[in-house]
PDB file of C-alpha atoms and ligand atoms in Angstrom:
ATOM      1  CA  UNK X   1      15.114  -4.913  20.050  1.00 59.00           C
ATOM      2  CA  UNK X   2      15.053  -3.715  23.856  1.00 76.00           C
ATOM      3  CA  UNK X   3      11.394  -4.404  25.427  1.00 92.00           C
ATOM      4  CA  UNK X   4      12.059  -0.591  26.819  1.00 94.00           C
ATOM      5  CA  UNK X   5      10.867   0.946  22.413  1.00 96.00           C
ATOM      6  CA  UNK X   6       7.879  -1.457  22.699  1.00 97.00           C
ATOM      7  CA  UNK X   7       7.091  -0.177  25.589  1.00 96.00           C
ATOM      8  CA  UNK X   8       7.166   3.484  24.406  1.00 97.00           C
ATOM      9  CA  UNK X   9       5.132   2.543  21.665  1.00 98.00           C
ATOM     10  CA  UNK X  10       2.863   0.782  23.413  1.00 98.00           C
ATOM     11  CA  UNK X  11       2.301   4.187  25.919  1.00 98.00           C
ATOM     12  CA  UNK X  12       2.317   6.658  23.042  1.00 98.00           C
ATOM     13  CA  UNK X  13      -0.984   5.003  21.922  1.00 98.00           C
ATOM     14  CA  UNK X  14      -2.947   5.058  25.038  1.00 98.00           C
ATOM     15  CA  UNK X  15      -3.262   9.004  24.198  1.00 97.00           C
ATOM     16  CA  UNK X  16      -5.408   7.851  21.543  1.00 98.00           C
ATOM     17  CA  UNK X  17      -8.170   6.016  23.107  1.00 98.00           C
ATOM     18  CA  UNK X  18     -11.179   8.135  24.049  1.00 98.00           C
ATOM     19  CA  UNK X  19     -14.085   6.868  26.638  1.00 98.00           C
ATOM     20  CA  UNK X  20     -16.106   4.303  25.186  1.00 98.00           C
ATOM     21  CA  UNK X  21     -14.376   2.993  22.129  1.00 98.00           C
ATOM     22  CA  UNK X  22     -14.757  -0.081  21.071  1.00 98.00           C
ATOM     23  CA  UNK X  23     -11.180  -1.066  20.477  1.00 98.00           C
ATOM     24  CA  UNK X  24      -9.101  -4.195  18.392  1.00 98.00           C
ATOM     25  CA  UNK X  25      -6.669  -5.684  20.258  1.00 98.00           C
ATOM     26  CA  UNK X  26      -3.523  -6.504  18.946  1.00 98.00           C
ATOM     27  CA  UNK X  27      -1.254 -10.036  19.294  1.00 98.00           C
ATOM     28  CA  UNK X  28       2.361 -10.565  19.853  1.00 98.00           C
ATOM     29  CA  UNK X  29       4.898  -8.605  22.298  1.00 98.00           C
ATOM     30  CA  UNK X  30       4.561  -4.870  21.375  1.00 98.00           C
ATOM     31  CA  UNK X  31       0.427  -5.523  21.425  1.00 98.00           C
ATOM     32  CA  UNK X  32       1.051  -7.087  24.462  1.00 98.00           C
ATOM     33  CA  UNK X  33       2.224  -3.318  26.416  1.00 98.00           C
ATOM     34  CA  UNK X  34      -0.332  -2.007  25.357  1.00 98.00           C
ATOM     35  CA  UNK X  35      -3.284  -4.590  26.842  1.00 98.00           C
ATOM     36  CA  UNK X  36      -1.534  -4.304  30.448  1.00 98.00           C
ATOM     37  CA  UNK X  37      -1.251  -0.692  29.838  1.00 98.00           C
ATOM     38  CA  UNK X  38      -5.296  -0.296  28.808  1.00 98.00           C
ATOM     39  CA  UNK X  39      -6.220  -2.619  31.551  1.00 98.00           C
ATOM     40  CA  UNK X  40      -4.673   0.034  34.451  1.00 98.00           C
ATOM     41  CA  UNK X  41      -6.365   3.014  32.718  1.00 98.00           C
ATOM     42  CA  UNK X  42      -9.768   0.862  33.534  1.00 98.00           C
ATOM     43  CA  UNK X  43      -9.352   0.240  36.410  1.00 98.00           C
ATOM     44  CA  UNK X  44      -9.139   4.135  36.957  1.00 98.00           C
ATOM     45  CA  UNK X  45     -12.559   4.443  35.148  1.00 98.00           C
ATOM     46  CA  UNK X  46     -11.443   4.472  31.273  1.00 98.00           C
ATOM     47  CA  UNK X  47     -14.587   2.616  30.447  1.00 98.00           C
ATOM     48  CA  UNK X  48     -14.130   0.764  26.621  1.00 98.00           C
ATOM     49  CA  UNK X  49     -15.613  -2.364  25.068  1.00 98.00           C
ATOM     50  CA  UNK X  50     -12.060  -4.747  23.933  1.00 98.00           C
ATOM     51  CA  UNK X  51     -11.232  -6.986  20.509  1.00 98.00           C
ATOM     52  CA  UNK X  52      -8.964  -9.299  20.725  1.00 98.00           C
ATOM     53  CA  UNK X  53      -7.730 -10.141  17.768  1.00 98.00           C
ATOM     54  CA  UNK X  54      -6.245 -14.097  19.073  1.00 98.00           C
ATOM     55  CA  UNK X  55      -6.752 -16.406  21.775  1.00 98.00           C
ATOM     56  CA  UNK X  56      -3.933 -15.589  23.810  1.00 98.00           C
ATOM     57  CA  UNK X  57      -4.823 -11.664  23.076  1.00 98.00           C
ATOM     58  CA  UNK X  58      -8.088 -12.397  24.752  1.00 98.00           C
ATOM     59  CA  UNK X  59      -6.444 -14.402  28.397  1.00 98.00           C
ATOM     60  CA  UNK X  60      -4.222 -11.548  28.821  1.00 98.00           C
ATOM     61  CA  UNK X  61      -7.481  -8.925  28.266  1.00 98.00           C
ATOM     62  CA  UNK X  62      -9.371 -10.680  30.690  1.00 98.00           C
ATOM     63  CA  UNK X  63      -6.088 -10.850  32.986  1.00 98.00           C
ATOM     64  CA  UNK X  64      -5.217  -7.754  33.160  1.00 98.00           C
ATOM     65  CA  UNK X  65      -9.711  -6.843  33.331  1.00 98.00           C
ATOM     66  CA  UNK X  66     -10.110  -5.363  30.315  1.00 98.00           C
ATOM     67  CA  UNK X  67     -13.526  -5.342  29.345  1.00 98.00           C
ATOM     68  CA  UNK X  68     -14.818  -7.527  26.078  1.00 98.00           C
ATOM     69  CA  UNK X  69     -16.846  -7.177  23.763  1.00 96.00           C
ATOM     70  CA  UNK X  70     -17.967 -11.109  21.133  1.00 95.00           C
ATOM     71  CA  UNK X  71     -17.137 -10.028  17.677  1.00 95.00           C
ATOM     72  CA  UNK X  72     -20.620 -11.224  16.220  1.00 96.00           C
ATOM     73  CA  UNK X  73     -21.946  -7.928  19.024  1.00 96.00           C
ATOM     74  CA  UNK X  74     -19.853  -5.039  16.858  1.00 97.00           C
ATOM     75  CA  UNK X  75     -19.938  -3.965  13.006  1.00 97.00           C
ATOM     76  CA  UNK X  76     -17.591  -1.470  13.688  1.00 97.00           C
ATOM     77  CA  UNK X  77     -14.931  -0.755  15.465  1.00 98.00           C
ATOM     78  CA  UNK X  78     -13.518   2.682  16.612  1.00 98.00           C
ATOM     79  CA  UNK X  79      -9.517   2.081  16.424  1.00 98.00           C
ATOM     80  CA  UNK X  80      -7.477  -1.194  16.937  1.00 98.00           C
ATOM     81  CA  UNK X  81      -4.021  -1.523  18.034  1.00 98.00           C
ATOM     82  CA  UNK X  82      -1.656  -3.872  16.907  1.00 98.00           C
ATOM     83  CA  UNK X  83       2.212  -4.309  16.199  1.00 98.00           C
ATOM     84  CA  UNK X  84       3.247  -6.061  13.237  1.00 98.00           C
ATOM     85  CA  UNK X  85       6.531  -7.714  12.292  1.00 98.00           C
ATOM     86  CA  UNK X  86       7.712  -5.121   8.460  1.00 98.00           C
ATOM     87  CA  UNK X  87       6.862  -1.599   8.070  1.00 98.00           C
ATOM     88  CA  UNK X  88       7.117  -0.246   4.092  1.00 98.00           C
ATOM     89  CA  UNK X  89       7.272   3.794   3.810  1.00 97.00           C
ATOM     90  CA  UNK X  90       3.622   3.317   2.124  1.00 96.00           C
ATOM     91  CA  UNK X  91       2.426   1.959   5.598  1.00 97.00           C
ATOM     92  CA  UNK X  92       1.604  -1.947   4.305  1.00 98.00           C
ATOM     93  CA  UNK X  93       2.695  -4.250   6.906  1.00 98.00           C
ATOM     94  CA  UNK X  94       3.671  -8.081   7.030  1.00 98.00           C
ATOM     95  CA  UNK X  95       2.283  -9.702  10.504  1.00 98.00           C
ATOM     96  CA  UNK X  96       1.338 -12.937  11.005  1.00 96.00           C
ATOM     97  CA  UNK X  97       4.788 -13.841  13.010  1.00 96.00           C
ATOM     98  CA  UNK X  98       2.466 -14.766  16.178  1.00 96.00           C
ATOM     99  CA  UNK X  99       0.104 -16.263  14.140  1.00 97.00           C
ATOM    100  CA  UNK X 100      -2.915 -14.488  14.197  1.00 98.00           C
ATOM    101  CA  UNK X 101      -3.441 -12.123  10.894  1.00 98.00           C
ATOM    102  CA  UNK X 102      -6.928 -13.787   9.745  1.00 98.00           C
ATOM    103  CA  UNK X 103      -8.354 -12.445  12.802  1.00 98.00           C
ATOM    104  CA  UNK X 104      -6.111  -9.015  13.153  1.00 98.00           C
ATOM    105  CA  UNK X 105      -6.556  -8.576   9.363  1.00 98.00           C
ATOM    106  CA  UNK X 106     -10.618  -8.433   9.938  1.00 98.00           C
ATOM    107  CA  UNK X 107     -10.823  -6.753  12.474  1.00 98.00           C
ATOM    108  CA  UNK X 108      -7.902  -4.255  11.574  1.00 98.00           C
ATOM    109  CA  UNK X 109     -10.029  -4.143   8.002  1.00 98.00           C
ATOM    110  CA  UNK X 110     -13.445  -3.016  10.452  1.00 98.00           C
ATOM    111  CA  UNK X 111     -11.668  -0.096  11.954  1.00 98.00           C
ATOM    112  CA  UNK X 112     -11.834   3.784  11.674  1.00 98.00           C
ATOM    113  CA  UNK X 113      -7.995   4.352  12.917  1.00 98.00           C
ATOM    114  CA  UNK X 114      -5.417   1.940  13.202  1.00 98.00           C
ATOM    115  CA  UNK X 115      -2.577   2.677  14.837  1.00 98.00           C
ATOM    116  CA  UNK X 116       0.496   0.805  14.639  1.00 98.00           C
ATOM    117  CA  UNK X 117       2.833  -0.287  17.303  1.00 98.00           C
ATOM    118  CA  UNK X 118       6.641  -1.278  16.394  1.00 97.00           C
ATOM    119  CA  UNK X 119      10.043  -0.813  17.703  1.00 95.00           C
ATOM    120  CA  UNK X 120      11.709   0.871  14.440  1.00 92.00           C
ATOM    121  CA  UNK X 121      13.488  -2.208  13.894  1.00 95.00           C
ATOM    122  CA  UNK X 122      10.853  -3.029  12.022  1.00 97.00           C
ATOM    123  CA  UNK X 123      10.668  -0.284  10.049  1.00 97.00           C
ATOM    124  CA  UNK X 124      11.818  -1.395   6.329  1.00 98.00           C
ATOM    125  CA  UNK X 125      12.404  -0.405   2.171  1.00 98.00           C
ATOM    126  CA  UNK X 126      10.870  -3.731   0.650  1.00 97.00           C
ATOM    127  CA  UNK X 127       8.401  -6.623   2.810  1.00 98.00           C
ATOM    128  CA  UNK X 128       9.485 -10.131   2.128  1.00 97.00           C
ATOM    129  CA  UNK X 129      13.015 -10.105   4.112  1.00 97.00           C
ATOM    130  CA  UNK X 130      11.043 -11.583   7.150  1.00 98.00           C
ATOM    131  CA  UNK X 131       8.412 -14.346   6.311  1.00 98.00           C
ATOM    132  CA  UNK X 132       4.956 -14.038   4.832  1.00 98.00           C
ATOM    133  CA  UNK X 133       2.299 -16.441   6.819  1.00 98.00           C
ATOM    134  CA  UNK X 134      -0.286 -17.479   4.219  1.00 98.00           C
ATOM    135  CA  UNK X 135      -2.822 -19.194   6.714  1.00 98.00           C
ATOM    136  CA  UNK X 136      -4.803 -22.258   4.824  1.00 98.00           C
ATOM    137  CA  UNK X 137      -6.759 -25.646   5.710  1.00 98.00           C
ATOM    138  CA  UNK X 138      -5.439 -27.992   6.360  1.00 98.00           C
ATOM    139  CA  UNK X 139      -7.714 -29.908   3.417  1.00 98.00           C
ATOM    140  CA  UNK X 140      -5.667 -29.984   0.710  1.00 98.00           C
ATOM    141  CA  UNK X 141      -2.577 -28.156   2.287  1.00 97.00           C
ATOM    142  CA  UNK X 142      -0.053 -30.023  -0.001  1.00 97.00           C
ATOM    143  CA  UNK X 143      -1.772 -28.201  -3.202  1.00 98.00           C
ATOM    144  CA  UNK X 144      -2.020 -24.837  -1.374  1.00 98.00           C
ATOM    145  CA  UNK X 145       1.548 -24.754  -1.026  1.00 98.00           C
ATOM    146  CA  UNK X 146       2.299 -25.301  -4.329  1.00 97.00           C
ATOM    147  CA  UNK X 147      -0.106 -22.908  -6.048  1.00 98.00           C
ATOM    148  CA  UNK X 148       1.760 -19.679  -3.130  1.00 98.00           C
ATOM    149  CA  UNK X 149       4.851 -21.603  -3.986  1.00 97.00           C
ATOM    150  CA  UNK X 150       3.880 -20.586  -8.311  1.00 97.00           C
ATOM    151  CA  UNK X 151       1.905 -17.379  -6.881  1.00 97.00           C
ATOM    152  CA  UNK X 152       5.182 -15.383  -5.439  1.00 97.00           C
ATOM    153  CA  UNK X 153       7.913 -16.966  -8.768  1.00 97.00           C
ATOM    154  CA  UNK X 154       5.303 -15.633 -10.701  1.00 97.00           C
ATOM    155  CA  UNK X 155       5.446 -12.074  -8.765  1.00 97.00           C
ATOM    156  CA  UNK X 156       9.158 -12.066  -9.126  1.00 96.00           C
ATOM    157  CA  UNK X 157       9.981 -12.519  -5.420  1.00 95.00           C
ATOM    158  CA  UNK X 158      12.746 -13.031  -4.706  1.00 88.00           C
ATOM    159  CA  UNK X 159      12.974 -16.091  -2.850  1.00 88.00           C
ATOM    160  CA  UNK X 160      10.151 -18.622  -2.800  1.00 86.00           C
ATOM    161  CA  UNK X 161      10.781 -21.154  -0.246  1.00 94.00           C
ATOM    162  CA  UNK X 162       7.135 -22.679   1.362  1.00 97.00           C
ATOM    163  CA  UNK X 163       7.265 -24.937   4.461  1.00 97.00           C
ATOM    164  CA  UNK X 164       4.482 -25.679   6.924  1.00 97.00           C
ATOM    165  CA  UNK X 165       4.809 -23.916  10.651  1.00 98.00           C
ATOM    166  CA  UNK X 166       5.680 -26.488  13.134  1.00 97.00           C
ATOM    167  CA  UNK X 167       4.450 -26.801  16.994  1.00 97.00           C
ATOM    168  CA  UNK X 168       6.040 -29.488  19.916  1.00 91.00           C
ATOM    169  CA  UNK X 169       7.477 -31.543  17.164  1.00 94.00           C
ATOM    170  CA  UNK X 170       8.903 -32.100  13.513  1.00 94.00           C
ATOM    171  CA  UNK X 171       6.414 -32.956  11.350  1.00 94.00           C
ATOM    172  CA  UNK X 172       3.126 -31.484  13.671  1.00 97.00           C
ATOM    173  CA  UNK X 173       1.697 -28.098  12.425  1.00 98.00           C
ATOM    174  CA  UNK X 174       1.201 -25.325  14.299  1.00 98.00           C
ATOM    175  CA  UNK X 175      -2.757 -24.918  14.122  1.00 98.00           C
ATOM    176  CA  UNK X 176      -4.173 -20.742  14.293  1.00 98.00           C
ATOM    177  CA  UNK X 177      -6.828 -19.898  16.101  1.00 98.00           C
ATOM    178  CA  UNK X 178      -9.335 -20.965  13.649  1.00 98.00           C
ATOM    179  CA  UNK X 179      -7.652 -24.682  12.889  1.00 98.00           C
ATOM    180  CA  UNK X 180      -6.011 -23.554  10.499  1.00 98.00           C
ATOM    181  CA  UNK X 181      -2.459 -25.027   9.331  1.00 98.00           C
ATOM    182  CA  UNK X 182       0.745 -21.783   8.452  1.00 98.00           C
ATOM    183  CA  UNK X 183       2.097 -21.834   5.414  1.00 98.00           C
ATOM    184  CA  UNK X 184       5.596 -19.496   6.287  1.00 98.00           C
ATOM    185  CA  UNK X 185       7.089 -18.094   3.142  1.00 98.00           C
ATOM    186  CA  UNK X 186      10.753 -16.941   2.830  1.00 97.00           C
ATOM    187  CA  UNK X 187      10.526 -14.422   0.225  1.00 97.00           C
ATOM    188  CA  UNK X 188      13.232 -12.176   0.401  1.00 96.00           C
ATOM    189  CA  UNK X 189      11.853  -9.298  -1.435  1.00 96.00           C
ATOM    190  CA  UNK X 190       8.164  -8.950  -2.715  1.00 97.00           C
ATOM    191  CA  UNK X 191       8.271  -6.953  -5.593  1.00 96.00           C
ATOM    192  CA  UNK X 192       4.747  -5.523  -5.572  1.00 97.00           C
ATOM    193  CA  UNK X 193       3.168  -6.276  -2.271  1.00 98.00           C
ATOM    194  CA  UNK X 194      -0.319  -5.611  -3.311  1.00 98.00           C
ATOM    195  CA  UNK X 195      -0.877  -8.130  -5.925  1.00 98.00           C
ATOM    196  CA  UNK X 196       0.898 -10.403  -4.120  1.00 98.00           C
ATOM    197  CA  UNK X 197      -1.521 -10.698  -1.605  1.00 98.00           C
ATOM    198  CA  UNK X 198      -4.327 -10.235  -4.333  1.00 98.00           C
ATOM    199  CA  UNK X 199      -3.291 -13.278  -5.730  1.00 98.00           C
ATOM    200  CA  UNK X 200      -2.590 -15.695  -2.825  1.00 98.00           C
ATOM    201  CA  UNK X 201      -6.235 -14.830  -1.209  1.00 98.00           C
ATOM    202  CA  UNK X 202      -7.927 -16.358  -4.845  1.00 98.00           C
ATOM    203  CA  UNK X 203      -5.681 -19.880  -4.087  1.00 98.00           C
ATOM    204  CA  UNK X 204      -9.453 -21.256  -3.421  1.00 98.00           C
ATOM    205  CA  UNK X 205      -7.635 -23.215   0.604  1.00 98.00           C
ATOM    206  CA  UNK X 206      -5.980 -19.731   1.158  1.00 98.00           C
ATOM    207  CA  UNK X 207      -7.974 -17.985   4.519  1.00 98.00           C
ATOM    208  CA  UNK X 208      -5.342 -15.609   4.470  1.00 98.00           C
ATOM    209  CA  UNK X 209      -2.183 -13.310   4.283  1.00 98.00           C
ATOM    210  CA  UNK X 210       0.095 -12.431   6.374  1.00 98.00           C
ATOM    211  CA  UNK X 211       0.469  -8.870   3.947  1.00 98.00           C
ATOM    212  CA  UNK X 212      -1.169  -5.763   5.172  1.00 98.00           C
ATOM    213  CA  UNK X 213      -2.377  -3.381   2.048  1.00 98.00           C
ATOM    214  CA  UNK X 214      -3.526   0.116   2.832  1.00 98.00           C
ATOM    215  CA  UNK X 215      -7.408  -0.096   3.197  1.00 97.00           C
ATOM    216  CA  UNK X 216      -9.741   2.112   2.067  1.00 96.00           C
ATOM    217  CA  UNK X 217     -12.623   2.752   5.520  1.00 95.00           C
ATOM    218  CA  UNK X 218      -9.409   2.656   7.427  1.00 97.00           C
ATOM    219  CA  UNK X 219      -6.770   5.710   8.639  1.00 97.00           C
ATOM    220  CA  UNK X 220      -3.720   3.972   9.697  1.00 97.00           C
ATOM    221  CA  UNK X 221      -1.691   4.903  11.190  1.00 97.00           C
ATOM    222  CA  UNK X 222       1.924   4.161  13.509  1.00 98.00           C
ATOM    223  CA  UNK X 223       3.832   4.852  16.653  1.00 98.00           C
ATOM    224  CA  UNK X 224       7.939   3.869  16.045  1.00 97.00           C
ATOM    225  CA  UNK X 225       9.108   3.932  19.472  1.00 97.00           C
ATOM    226  CA  UNK X 226      12.897   3.300  20.591  1.00 94.00           C
ATOM    227  CA  UNK X 227      14.918   3.989  23.900  1.00 90.00           C
ATOM    228  CA  UNK X 228      14.370   7.567  23.140  1.00 92.00           C
ATOM    229  CA  UNK X 229      11.120   8.336  23.033  1.00 94.00           C
ATOM    230  CA  UNK X 230       9.141   6.807  19.445  1.00 97.00           C
ATOM    231  CA  UNK X 231       7.826   8.290  16.532  1.00 97.00           C
ATOM    232  CA  UNK X 232       4.334   8.941  15.735  1.00 97.00           C
ATOM    233  CA  UNK X 233       3.982   9.328  11.540  1.00 96.00           C
ATOM    234  CA  UNK X 234       0.182   9.461   9.650  1.00 94.00           C
ATOM    235  CA  UNK X 235      -1.553  10.162  12.723  1.00 92.00           C
ATOM    236  CA  UNK X 236      -2.433  14.333  11.987  1.00 79.00           C
TER     237      UNK X 236
HETATM  238  C1  5RP V 301       0.880 -11.892  15.461  1.00 61.31           C
HETATM  239  C2  5RP V 301       1.751 -10.300  15.198  1.00 61.31           C
HETATM  240  C3  5RP V 301       1.968  -9.013  15.059  1.00 61.31           C
HETATM  241  O1  5RP V 301       1.948  -7.854  15.679  1.00 61.31           O
HETATM  242  C4  5RP V 301       3.923  -9.110  15.015  1.00 61.31           C
HETATM  243  O2  5RP V 301       3.842 -10.546  15.315  1.00 61.31           O
HETATM  244  C5  5RP V 301       5.181  -8.380  16.502  1.00 61.31           C
HETATM  245  O3  5RP V 301       4.784  -8.787  17.354  1.00 61.31           O
HETATM  246  P1  5RP V 301       6.252  -8.236  18.287  1.00 61.31           P
HETATM  247  O4  5RP V 301       4.742  -7.293  18.401  1.00 61.31           O
HETATM  248  O5  5RP V 301       6.050  -9.042  19.005  1.00 61.31           O
HETATM  249  O6  5RP V 301       7.377  -7.786  17.230  1.00 61.31           O
HETATM  250  O7  5RP V 301       1.642 -10.304  13.724  1.00 61.31           O
HETATM  251  O8  5RP V 301      -0.239 -12.466  14.231  1.00 61.31           O
END
């Protein structure tokens, strides 16, 4: 999908940023466009505090001059702008292709408003074609992987293949910013995403999973970019 579509969505999200806001900074190529554009606005005099959802986003924000707030200096966030791997018709998300799902979910859940920015290829009727990432503790990850498999099978997912994400060399685990592993689950289709999210998080070795259900205290909006412009949904 074209970079222009992602840039259009990121540029439209800037319109929702107000002076003095605490802003959650997402992770991924679409969120990176937003962070760079926010840096331009800061250079013009905008006053915001950024809370990055990954070390990669932290580095980029520092490079482009977005002032950062330490995570434990904030107990709530005004607005988070983040990308997604899949978006269903009710604005549930599948996220974590970039491995940042745990921090992304902590930041999104603490936000008054979350605006998802994405190119228009990310909308789906049912979540699950994109592999569902599940962040797990290294200790006992084989046991945890079996429990994850059992949950997906019991929930009637079309596929139940669970594989440890690798990085650098075959067999070498990818490590998240939190020092954990990622299990990528080829679900095919997830019939009840809210149930799967809940059941996965009941497994002791699971830190978080990439299904983002709707959060009661967070308004979720969507900006879908294409080469022709944007479509904005759920933001009044
Ligand atoms: C990272 C994510 C990203 O938001 C997701 O992977 C989308 O990335 P991109 O904007 O590069 O398509 O969840 O953990």
